[in-house]
XYZ file of C-alpha atoms in Angstrom:
678
model
C 138.896 156.531 121.541
C 136.038 158.860 122.290
C 135.920 162.361 120.782
C 136.721 165.364 122.945
C 133.816 167.308 124.380
C 133.271 170.615 122.556
C 133.225 173.829 124.639
C 132.267 177.245 123.256
C 133.752 180.250 125.128
C 132.155 183.661 124.436
C 134.101 186.677 125.809
C 134.932 190.104 124.385
C 138.287 190.164 126.222
C 141.081 188.340 124.250
C 143.182 187.828 127.412
C 140.385 185.878 129.060
C 139.999 183.685 125.978
C 143.763 182.968 125.862
C 143.709 182.017 129.535
C 140.806 179.589 128.947
C 142.533 178.206 125.897
C 145.664 177.448 127.850
C 143.702 175.795 130.632
C 141.186 173.792 128.616
C 142.593 173.440 125.104
C 144.422 170.174 125.644
C 141.510 168.363 127.340
C 138.597 169.734 125.281
C 137.812 170.892 121.769
C 137.657 174.634 122.509
C 135.862 177.110 120.236
C 136.069 180.876 120.940
C 133.884 183.839 120.051
C 134.483 187.486 120.814
C 130.828 188.562 120.709
C 127.413 187.240 121.485
C 126.343 187.257 117.833
C 129.477 185.348 116.765
C 128.926 182.833 119.569
C 125.326 182.169 118.534
C 126.387 181.689 114.921
C 129.065 179.154 115.908
C 126.672 177.314 118.220
C 124.008 177.106 115.537
C 126.483 175.782 112.968
C 128.131 173.223 115.234
C 126.359 172.853 118.614
C 128.805 172.512 121.542
C 128.479 170.334 124.621
C 128.850 173.320 126.972
C 128.970 177.119 126.686
C 130.984 179.590 128.814
C 129.530 183.106 128.505
C 130.882 186.356 129.830
C 128.060 188.417 131.298
C 129.263 191.917 130.474
C 129.739 192.292 126.714
C 128.936 195.182 124.321
C 126.041 195.040 121.849
C 124.700 191.744 123.268
C 125.358 190.736 126.874
C 125.564 187.191 128.175
C 121.990 187.214 129.452
C 120.624 187.957 125.970
C 122.816 185.213 124.485
C 121.371 182.775 127.028
C 117.785 183.905 126.267
C 118.270 183.324 122.543
C 119.807 179.912 123.137
C 116.839 178.899 125.302
C 114.478 180.034 122.522
C 116.258 177.835 119.963
C 115.126 174.194 120.022
C 118.553 173.047 118.846
C 120.444 174.949 121.570
C 117.984 175.006 124.463
C 119.393 171.958 126.288
C 123.081 172.926 126.078
C 124.379 173.686 129.602
C 125.526 177.290 130.147
C 128.065 178.604 132.668
C 128.126 182.376 133.239
C 131.436 184.159 133.917
C 131.489 187.539 135.681
C 133.316 189.658 138.183
C 133.397 188.445 141.784
C 130.843 189.736 144.240
C 128.046 190.329 141.765
C 125.432 188.243 143.582
C 122.508 189.827 141.751
C 124.107 188.990 138.427
C 124.617 185.401 139.568
C 120.972 185.120 140.600
C 119.800 186.543 137.278
C 121.934 184.070 135.347
C 120.660 181.072 137.226
C 117.082 182.256 136.747
C 117.693 182.332 132.994
C 118.683 178.679 133.050
C 122.425 178.648 133.622
C 123.743 175.545 135.395
C 126.643 177.269 137.147
C 128.457 180.564 137.716
C 132.233 181.322 137.679
C 133.680 184.442 139.228
C 136.634 186.368 137.816
C 139.469 185.903 138.224
C 138.726 182.274 137.367
C 140.163 179.594 139.650
C 141.248 177.174 136.926
C 141.376 173.903 139.002
C 137.907 174.590 140.415
C 136.600 175.597 136.974
C 137.942 172.334 135.468
C 136.221 170.254 138.157
C 132.896 172.050 137.669
C 133.086 171.741 133.887
C 133.935 168.028 134.144
C 131.059 167.386 136.544
C 128.602 169.264 134.334
C 129.767 167.433 131.191
C 129.548 164.075 132.986
C 125.961 164.848 134.061
C 125.143 166.013 130.539
C 126.574 162.784 129.099
C 124.419 160.727 131.461
C 121.371 162.842 130.574
C 121.924 162.305 126.868
C 122.413 158.571 127.386
C 119.149 158.477 129.332
C 117.383 160.402 126.572
C 118.731 158.059 123.911
C 117.637 155.077 126.002
C 114.200 156.632 126.515
C 113.835 157.400 122.811
C 114.894 153.869 121.941
C 112.458 152.476 124.462
C 109.636 154.676 123.148
C 110.415 153.608 119.591
C 110.458 149.966 120.653
C 107.138 150.383 122.471
C 105.638 152.158 119.456
C 106.793 149.451 117.064
C 105.510 146.759 119.406
C 102.201 148.594 119.763
C 101.878 148.759 115.977
C 102.703 145.049 115.722
C 100.163 144.192 118.412
C 97.533 146.375 116.755
C 98.170 144.653 113.423
C 98.030 141.255 115.104
C 94.808 142.241 116.881
C 93.271 143.483 113.620
C 94.346 140.291 111.862
C 92.930 138.149 114.683
C 89.649 140.060 114.657
C 89.410 139.741 110.878
C 90.157 136.031 111.140
C 87.549 135.652 113.894
C 84.950 137.493 111.815
C 85.785 135.296 108.833
C 85.560 132.178 110.997
C 82.209 133.245 112.456
C 80.868 134.020 108.987
C 82.105 130.653 107.711
C 80.577 128.752 110.632
C 77.299 130.641 110.305
C 77.139 129.859 106.591
C 78.139 126.234 107.168
C 75.447 125.888 109.825
C 72.835 127.398 107.503
C 73.836 125.236 104.539
C 73.713 122.044 106.630
C 70.552 122.849 108.546
C 68.556 123.777 105.433
C 68.713 120.333 103.734
C 68.691 118.628 107.132
C 65.339 120.255 107.840
C 63.990 118.733 104.634
C 65.402 115.287 105.523
C 64.030 115.151 109.051
C 60.736 116.735 108.042
C 60.127 114.299 105.196
C 61.067 111.351 107.422
C 58.533 112.538 110.008
C 55.784 112.935 107.415
C 56.480 109.510 105.904
C 56.444 107.894 109.327
C 53.092 109.428 110.355
C 51.460 108.334 107.100
C 51.968 104.673 108.043
C 54.895 102.469 107.114
C 55.961 98.835 107.219
C 58.321 97.542 109.917
C 61.187 97.524 107.429
C 60.462 101.111 106.417
C 60.197 102.082 110.086
C 63.677 100.668 110.680
C 65.098 102.590 107.721
C 63.443 105.786 108.886
C 64.980 105.225 112.316
C 68.399 105.058 110.657
C 67.705 108.298 108.789
C 66.663 109.966 112.032
C 69.753 108.657 113.852
C 72.093 109.854 111.101
C 70.377 113.238 110.973
C 70.592 113.639 114.735
C 74.298 112.791 114.634
C 74.944 115.339 111.894
C 73.055 117.989 113.841
C 75.009 117.097 116.971
C 78.277 117.592 115.098
C 77.396 121.034 113.772
C 75.927 122.132 117.113
C 79.068 120.995 118.937
C 81.317 122.952 116.592
C 79.164 126.039 116.998
C 79.026 125.680 120.784
C 82.799 125.410 121.036
C 83.260 128.382 118.723
C 80.870 130.512 120.785
C 82.536 129.528 124.059
C 86.015 130.369 122.728
C 84.760 133.696 121.355
C 83.162 134.589 124.700
C 79.694 134.732 123.130
C 78.220 131.731 124.892
C 75.153 132.546 126.959
C 73.118 130.601 129.514
C 69.423 130.785 130.305
C 68.049 130.993 133.827
C 64.743 129.221 134.402
C 63.321 126.650 136.820
C 64.986 123.252 136.361
C 63.139 120.000 137.098
C 66.079 117.649 137.773
C 63.965 114.494 138.094
C 62.361 115.183 134.709
C 65.818 115.895 133.285
C 67.054 112.475 134.419
C 63.921 110.819 133.004
C 64.537 112.497 129.652
C 68.121 111.275 129.533
C 67.083 107.736 130.472
C 64.403 107.701 127.773
C 66.956 108.731 125.132
C 69.516 106.022 125.976
C 67.162 103.273 127.145
C 66.724 101.693 123.712
C 70.453 101.299 123.056
C 71.040 100.031 126.597
C 68.349 97.370 126.231
C 69.781 96.302 122.868
C 73.088 95.585 124.621
C 71.471 93.980 127.669
C 72.627 96.743 130.019
C 70.856 97.696 133.220
C 70.091 101.394 133.740
C 70.105 102.588 137.366
C 69.190 106.088 138.630
C 69.973 107.615 142.024
C 68.635 111.106 142.754
C 69.082 113.049 145.996
C 68.273 116.732 145.517
C 66.959 119.542 147.749
C 63.204 120.105 147.876
C 63.391 123.601 146.384
C 63.035 125.113 142.957
C 66.457 125.448 141.317
C 67.194 127.960 138.564
C 69.588 127.338 135.686
C 69.906 126.311 132.058
C 68.126 122.958 131.984
C 68.853 122.356 128.294
C 72.620 122.703 128.804
C 72.566 120.506 131.920
C 70.706 117.840 129.991
C 73.141 118.205 127.076
C 76.138 117.416 129.306
C 74.406 114.611 131.231
C 73.130 113.000 128.028
C 76.607 113.120 126.527
C 77.985 111.204 129.524
C 75.137 108.674 129.451
C 75.442 108.010 125.713
C 79.208 107.533 126.008
C 78.716 105.147 128.914
C 76.239 103.005 126.960
C 78.468 103.135 123.870
C 81.596 101.915 125.698
C 79.928 99.340 127.991
C 79.261 95.850 126.655
C 77.935 94.225 129.833
C 76.894 95.187 133.329
C 75.171 98.449 134.146
C 75.200 102.201 133.746
C 74.302 104.296 136.787
C 73.067 107.884 136.578
C 73.448 109.924 139.769
C 72.347 113.457 140.663
C 73.120 114.865 144.100
C 74.209 117.900 146.092
C 77.929 118.607 146.425
C 77.557 121.919 148.307
C 74.590 123.937 149.487
C 73.964 127.428 150.841
C 70.910 129.566 151.458
C 71.170 131.074 147.965
C 72.388 128.199 145.787
C 73.261 124.540 145.458
C 76.230 122.973 143.668
C 74.682 119.960 141.916
C 76.856 116.988 140.936
C 75.907 114.948 137.857
C 77.650 111.595 137.641
C 77.553 108.586 135.309
C 79.202 105.283 136.332
C 79.694 102.366 133.960
C 81.218 98.900 133.930
C 82.728 99.386 130.487
C 86.145 99.122 128.922
C 87.739 101.860 130.989
C 90.375 104.321 129.852
C 94.144 104.216 130.186
C 95.670 106.923 132.398
C 97.571 108.574 129.541
C 94.423 108.901 127.422
C 92.310 110.020 130.395
C 94.406 113.158 130.795
C 93.554 114.275 127.210
C 89.841 113.494 127.187
C 88.528 116.934 128.068
C 90.627 118.613 125.375
C 88.796 119.561 122.183
C 89.142 117.077 119.288
C 90.815 114.479 121.524
C 89.567 110.910 122.011
C 90.735 107.942 124.005
C 91.285 106.016 120.774
C 92.534 108.072 117.834
C 93.721 105.104 115.785
C 92.521 104.229 112.295
C 91.037 101.035 113.698
C 88.983 102.627 116.459
C 85.600 101.023 117.100
C 83.594 104.145 117.845
C 83.073 107.409 116.006
C 82.690 110.921 117.313
C 84.223 114.382 116.988
C 86.002 114.508 120.315
C 84.117 117.690 121.238
C 81.440 116.455 123.654
C 83.577 116.195 126.782
C 85.413 119.461 126.096
C 82.111 121.287 125.684
C 80.677 119.666 128.828
C 83.626 120.910 130.895
C 83.442 124.414 129.430
C 79.683 124.619 130.040
C 80.160 123.360 133.605
C 82.800 126.027 134.190
C 80.380 128.634 132.812
C 77.989 127.469 135.563
C 80.630 127.931 138.299
C 81.377 124.202 138.322
C 83.828 121.786 136.753
C 84.047 118.378 135.076
C 86.304 115.372 135.339
C 86.605 111.606 135.200
C 88.094 108.602 136.994
C 88.709 105.335 135.225
C 90.400 101.970 135.599
C 91.288 100.311 132.331
C 89.193 97.192 131.807
C 86.964 97.875 134.836
C 84.866 100.958 134.095
C 84.712 104.720 134.387
C 83.047 107.530 136.311
C 82.355 110.814 134.548
C 81.085 113.798 136.528
C 80.398 117.500 136.259
C 79.094 120.091 138.710
C 76.952 123.182 138.207
C 75.891 125.863 140.647
C 72.146 126.535 140.502
C 70.360 129.390 142.227
C 67.490 128.674 144.562
C 64.128 130.071 143.483
C 61.749 131.991 145.696
C 59.728 129.878 148.161
C 56.505 128.679 146.604
C 57.747 129.032 143.021
C 56.569 126.350 140.661
C 57.782 125.002 137.374
C 55.264 125.845 134.691
C 53.464 122.868 133.249
C 53.601 122.379 129.503
C 51.577 120.078 127.315
C 53.154 116.722 126.589
C 54.573 115.932 123.154
C 51.596 113.702 122.492
C 49.034 116.380 123.276
C 50.433 119.590 121.794
C 49.310 118.828 118.238
C 45.839 117.820 119.358
C 45.563 120.920 121.524
C 46.499 123.073 118.561
C 43.993 121.319 116.299
C 41.236 121.493 118.905
C 41.630 125.200 119.657
C 42.861 126.732 116.400
C 41.803 124.542 113.494
C 40.983 126.777 110.528
C 43.355 129.571 111.584
C 45.121 131.050 108.583
C 48.907 131.301 108.792
C 51.344 132.837 106.311
C 54.455 130.711 105.690
C 57.342 132.682 104.147
C 59.918 130.192 102.797
C 61.987 130.243 99.589
C 63.204 126.611 99.765
C 60.573 124.521 97.999
C 61.050 121.278 99.952
C 61.193 123.035 103.320
C 58.055 124.951 102.400
C 56.306 121.689 101.490
C 57.360 120.051 104.765
C 56.220 123.008 106.885
C 52.913 123.240 105.021
C 52.115 119.568 105.618
C 53.039 119.830 109.295
C 50.766 122.831 109.733
C 47.885 121.374 107.745
C 48.126 118.176 109.786
C 47.239 120.317 112.826
C 44.266 121.898 111.041
C 46.039 125.161 110.138
C 45.210 126.851 106.820
C 48.465 127.820 105.097
C 49.297 130.485 102.521
C 52.820 130.413 101.088
C 55.086 133.337 100.120
C 58.538 132.737 98.602
C 60.175 136.030 99.631
C 59.680 139.050 101.862
C 58.162 141.233 99.123
C 55.475 138.662 98.375
C 54.846 138.300 102.112
C 54.167 142.044 102.392
C 51.675 141.867 99.553
C 49.793 138.978 101.144
C 49.764 140.540 104.619
C 48.224 143.676 103.146
C 45.559 141.656 101.303
C 44.513 139.224 104.037
C 44.264 138.825 107.799
C 46.549 136.178 109.321
C 46.665 134.744 112.785
C 50.445 134.381 112.562
C 53.423 134.642 110.184
C 56.281 132.111 110.001
C 59.195 134.018 108.496
C 62.467 132.718 107.079
C 65.459 135.054 107.450
C 67.572 134.434 104.351
C 65.555 134.928 101.134
C 65.947 136.591 97.722
C 64.345 139.941 96.726
C 63.635 140.910 100.360
C 64.912 139.090 103.458
C 62.846 138.262 106.508
C 64.306 141.033 108.665
C 63.351 143.781 106.230
C 59.920 142.255 105.614
C 59.262 142.194 109.365
C 60.277 145.850 109.726
C 57.875 146.806 106.944
C 54.999 144.843 108.489
C 55.585 146.560 111.836
C 55.088 149.912 110.063
C 51.564 148.920 108.974
C 49.083 150.173 111.555
C 46.530 147.364 111.055
C 49.172 144.632 110.894
C 51.796 145.770 113.353
C 50.632 143.446 116.162
C 50.495 140.220 114.157
C 52.795 137.540 115.703
C 55.845 136.921 113.504
C 57.980 133.870 114.281
C 61.407 133.376 112.734
C 61.804 129.872 111.300
C 65.353 129.820 110.036
C 68.556 127.865 109.537
C 70.530 130.845 110.935
C 71.194 129.412 114.383
C 73.550 131.876 116.099
C 72.600 133.898 119.171
C 73.281 137.018 117.108
C 70.668 135.841 114.596
C 68.070 135.490 117.330
C 68.905 138.970 118.642
C 68.603 140.479 115.150
C 65.195 138.864 114.652
C 63.846 140.071 117.986
C 65.314 143.540 117.411
C 63.299 144.100 114.211
C 60.059 143.016 115.868
C 59.793 139.236 115.564
C 58.133 137.534 118.510
C 59.938 134.185 118.627
C 62.795 132.240 117.060
C 62.696 128.627 115.789
C 65.861 126.984 114.484
C 65.895 124.464 111.652
C 65.679 121.535 111.534
C 62.271 122.114 113.085
C 60.957 119.605 115.577
C 57.203 119.254 114.855
C 56.262 119.436 118.532
C 58.353 122.590 118.997
C 56.607 124.152 116.005
C 53.175 123.200 117.343
C 54.048 124.471 120.826
C 55.195 127.828 119.418
C 51.981 128.199 117.407
C 49.909 127.231 120.431
C 51.703 129.848 122.529
C 51.306 132.759 120.127
C 47.851 131.953 118.783
C 46.546 131.601 122.330
C 47.762 135.039 123.398
C 45.219 137.656 124.358
C 44.352 139.537 121.194
C 45.117 143.237 121.220
C 42.535 145.624 119.817
C 43.063 146.513 116.164
C 44.160 150.129 115.822
C 42.013 152.606 113.960
C 44.766 153.211 111.385
C 44.535 156.926 112.019
C 48.093 157.058 113.293
C 50.097 159.377 111.037
C 52.778 157.818 108.893
C 55.863 159.958 108.308
C 58.663 159.641 105.818
C 61.934 157.964 106.773
C 64.910 156.456 104.961
C 63.319 153.001 104.673
C 60.734 154.461 102.248
C 63.367 155.424 99.654
C 63.154 153.650 96.286
C 66.509 154.983 95.147
C 65.290 157.894 93.008
C 64.959 161.420 94.436
C 61.979 162.485 92.298
C 59.999 159.338 93.073
C 60.815 159.738 96.770
C 59.413 163.298 96.669
C 56.232 162.023 95.004
C 55.788 159.331 97.639
C 56.367 161.851 100.414
C 53.619 164.052 98.959
C 51.256 161.063 98.829
C 52.030 160.345 102.512
C 51.204 163.958 103.363
C 47.836 163.628 101.569
C 47.169 160.387 103.465
C 47.911 162.117 106.784
C 45.557 164.976 105.845
C 42.893 162.333 105.217
C 43.537 161.011 108.751
C 43.111 164.560 110.117
C 39.682 164.792 108.471
C 38.722 161.335 109.756
C 39.714 162.314 113.321
C 37.401 165.285 113.296
C 34.565 163.928 111.237
C 32.666 160.631 111.430
C 30.608 159.522 108.503
C 29.036 162.865 107.710
C 29.720 164.274 104.204
C 32.381 166.941 104.145
C 33.407 169.078 101.137
C 37.024 169.017 102.352
C 36.914 165.203 102.352
C 35.622 165.088 98.782
C 38.126 167.681 97.617
C 41.032 165.801 99.225
C 40.037 162.555 97.497
C 39.947 164.383 94.169
C 43.405 165.864 94.841
C 44.733 162.468 95.867
C 43.384 160.873 92.659
C 44.895 163.561 90.439
C 48.285 163.555 92.155
C 48.505 159.752 92.093
C 47.813 159.723 88.342
C 50.488 162.374 87.748
C 52.912 160.324 89.858
C 52.104 157.158 87.909
C 52.734 158.918 84.589
C 56.146 160.214 85.795
C 57.099 156.827 87.251
C 56.190 154.979 84.048
C 58.177 157.457 81.951
C 61.207 156.985 84.214
C 61.008 153.204 84.021
C 60.480 153.391 80.244
C 63.634 155.515 79.935
C 65.630 152.991 81.959
C 64.196 150.063 80.006
C 62.760 148.431 83.143
C 61.512 144.913 82.178
C 58.674 144.976 84.749
C 57.043 148.111 83.314
C 53.888 146.338 82.120
C 53.228 145.024 85.602
C 53.656 148.499 87.090
C 51.242 149.970 84.515
C 48.602 147.327 85.319
C 48.851 148.046 89.056
C 48.563 151.787 88.406
C 45.413 151.357 86.310
C 43.893 149.174 89.017
C 44.497 151.793 91.692
C 43.137 154.648 89.564
C 39.928 152.683 89.049
C 39.624 152.015 92.790
C 40.303 155.595 93.886
C 37.789 156.903 91.325
C 35.242 154.464 92.737
C 35.989 155.815 96.213
C 35.438 159.356 94.982
C 32.047 158.321 93.611
C 31.109 156.572 96.887
C 32.118 159.650 98.865
C 29.988 161.873 96.658
C 26.931 159.697 97.387
C 27.624 159.484 101.113
C 28.480 155.763 100.998
C 32.074 156.176 102.204
C 33.379 157.696 105.408
C 36.864 159.230 105.857
C 38.027 156.393 108.160
C 37.309 153.766 105.518
C 38.960 155.909 102.844
C 42.073 156.353 105.004
C 42.310 152.592 105.548
C 42.256 151.965 101.830
C 44.694 154.724 100.878
C 47.237 153.856 103.598
C 47.229 150.139 102.798
C 47.524 150.873 99.082
C 50.368 153.340 99.641
C 52.330 150.917 101.801
C 51.930 148.219 99.164
C 52.825 150.620 96.359
C 56.050 151.804 97.997
C 57.226 148.728 99.901
C 56.201 146.050 97.422
C 55.625 147.351 93.901
C 58.233 150.097 93.743
C 60.873 148.224 95.742
C 60.968 145.737 92.865
C 62.508 148.328 90.565
C 64.750 149.953 93.186
C 67.887 147.791 92.514
C 67.414 148.215 88.769
C 67.097 152.002 88.921
C 69.988 152.356 91.392
C 72.322 150.245 89.232
C 71.353 152.105 86.041
C 71.857 155.465 87.721
C 75.373 154.401 88.826
C 76.195 153.268 85.294
């Protein structure tokens, strides 16, 4: 049984209250008040469902009671009915303007009053139900939003963790794999017996399979994460088919299979990602050879659709192999699925190749599929939409694999290259590959050592690993790009970090190219040929001013201030050099003296700091300081005798300062920072 609705009647006339009590008391829970103040107190203590208010009351009239109720958050929504003498239309208007829901005239017609009160209470009940429903709905939505946000955060965290794991796994596999494939290549080119050749072939095959596995996992991960990207360049479809045939021909001949090609393509330049097209077509061809014991494998490339702007190219491989049962055929293009998943299956594989082929085809506005009859053979196909190039466009010719090394040796033998690599075996492999092409190689084992060597010697090119101790390749590249005389040197990443994001990070800091381990020798030679053959830019005068930024900080405020002062002195030296050639200048001599004195004061403070912290490399710092003092004093002497011009002095000071801050002092930065925290 539901509780009675509560009505508060406010009237200063007792007779009116008795009349209302008689009429409403049995149906409703009636509360009465004889003044506005008393009514407000009762309403605040126990809010009613409806209020009847007499307009004309002493001390506080009904209008004021209504105003105060509207100003009270707890009472503002309670419906109000004004009661007043008949014929007072202005009073009725005023009451409704204040927010009253109805108006009763005296003498009150009880039956009509009951109907109006019931209707108002019914509407109020529906309003409250709607509010409760809305509040419940809002709460539900809020809770669901919180749950979804938590799920999204958890999914993003899991995706970040997965990406980090895959990136690390890729790096850890590629690093030793680079050593394996590189050593196999070097052994093979040194001359081997037929038996050794066969064993090296097995090493190469196993290495290629391992690389295929990791690349497939990474490809699938990138596609699922929406980070898969495609290149757009001219595609030579006939050459693509020839490449695929050359890679499966040996296995086909071993099994006595006939390879047939059928190509019917438009006589226009087509634009797309040739490497991905070849990846999918090669996967089909290798599977066909693997699962066919007799007969032939046919490779077809043709046009499925064509317009003025593009052509939908169909790649198809037919075989006369074992075929696939209908139930297994339906699962083939699902990741990690194979036609034969039994423990006794004849053929290996990850079950990723077909899934990746379909996903890549779909990225190219195409699709992939298969038809097969068990015991008779199969047809695997995929389509890709390729744009048509401009009329007259040509596919750039590149040197053949056989010629690229000889071209490099013929044109750039004796060129000095800096190889930055912390893995000993990989460094040895890369050095031998480069020296085989006539390149002179210097080796650095981390970014800090690379900076030192770049400052000391001119290089035609730098091969830079990304992940190294002391200073990584990204930071080392940034520092090199800040050196005026070295900022244009080609820097090529040669790394086991194979993600697209890694390439973008390398290019963003100023690297010119990106090579992924394991390194194919011909790809390495081609990259060197490309960047060594570029038109050389003029070497800058080094008179560009160098200004302090956060990358200069060595982690100690006093030392940073000293270095900033030294930079200011170096820039003043550039100002003198800009306005003065080789002629002697008292200001030039005075500035060199000031520079010498300030540097010595800085060295003394730095050594005292490092002595206080117990820095183990203090002796090395002291030796470098003494060496610089001797050199700057020699410069002062040369300047006094007119044997040194300001430009030459600026070159020396700037190069020394960059080495001092970025190489020497960065060695103690982690030590000083950690000691300061302790």
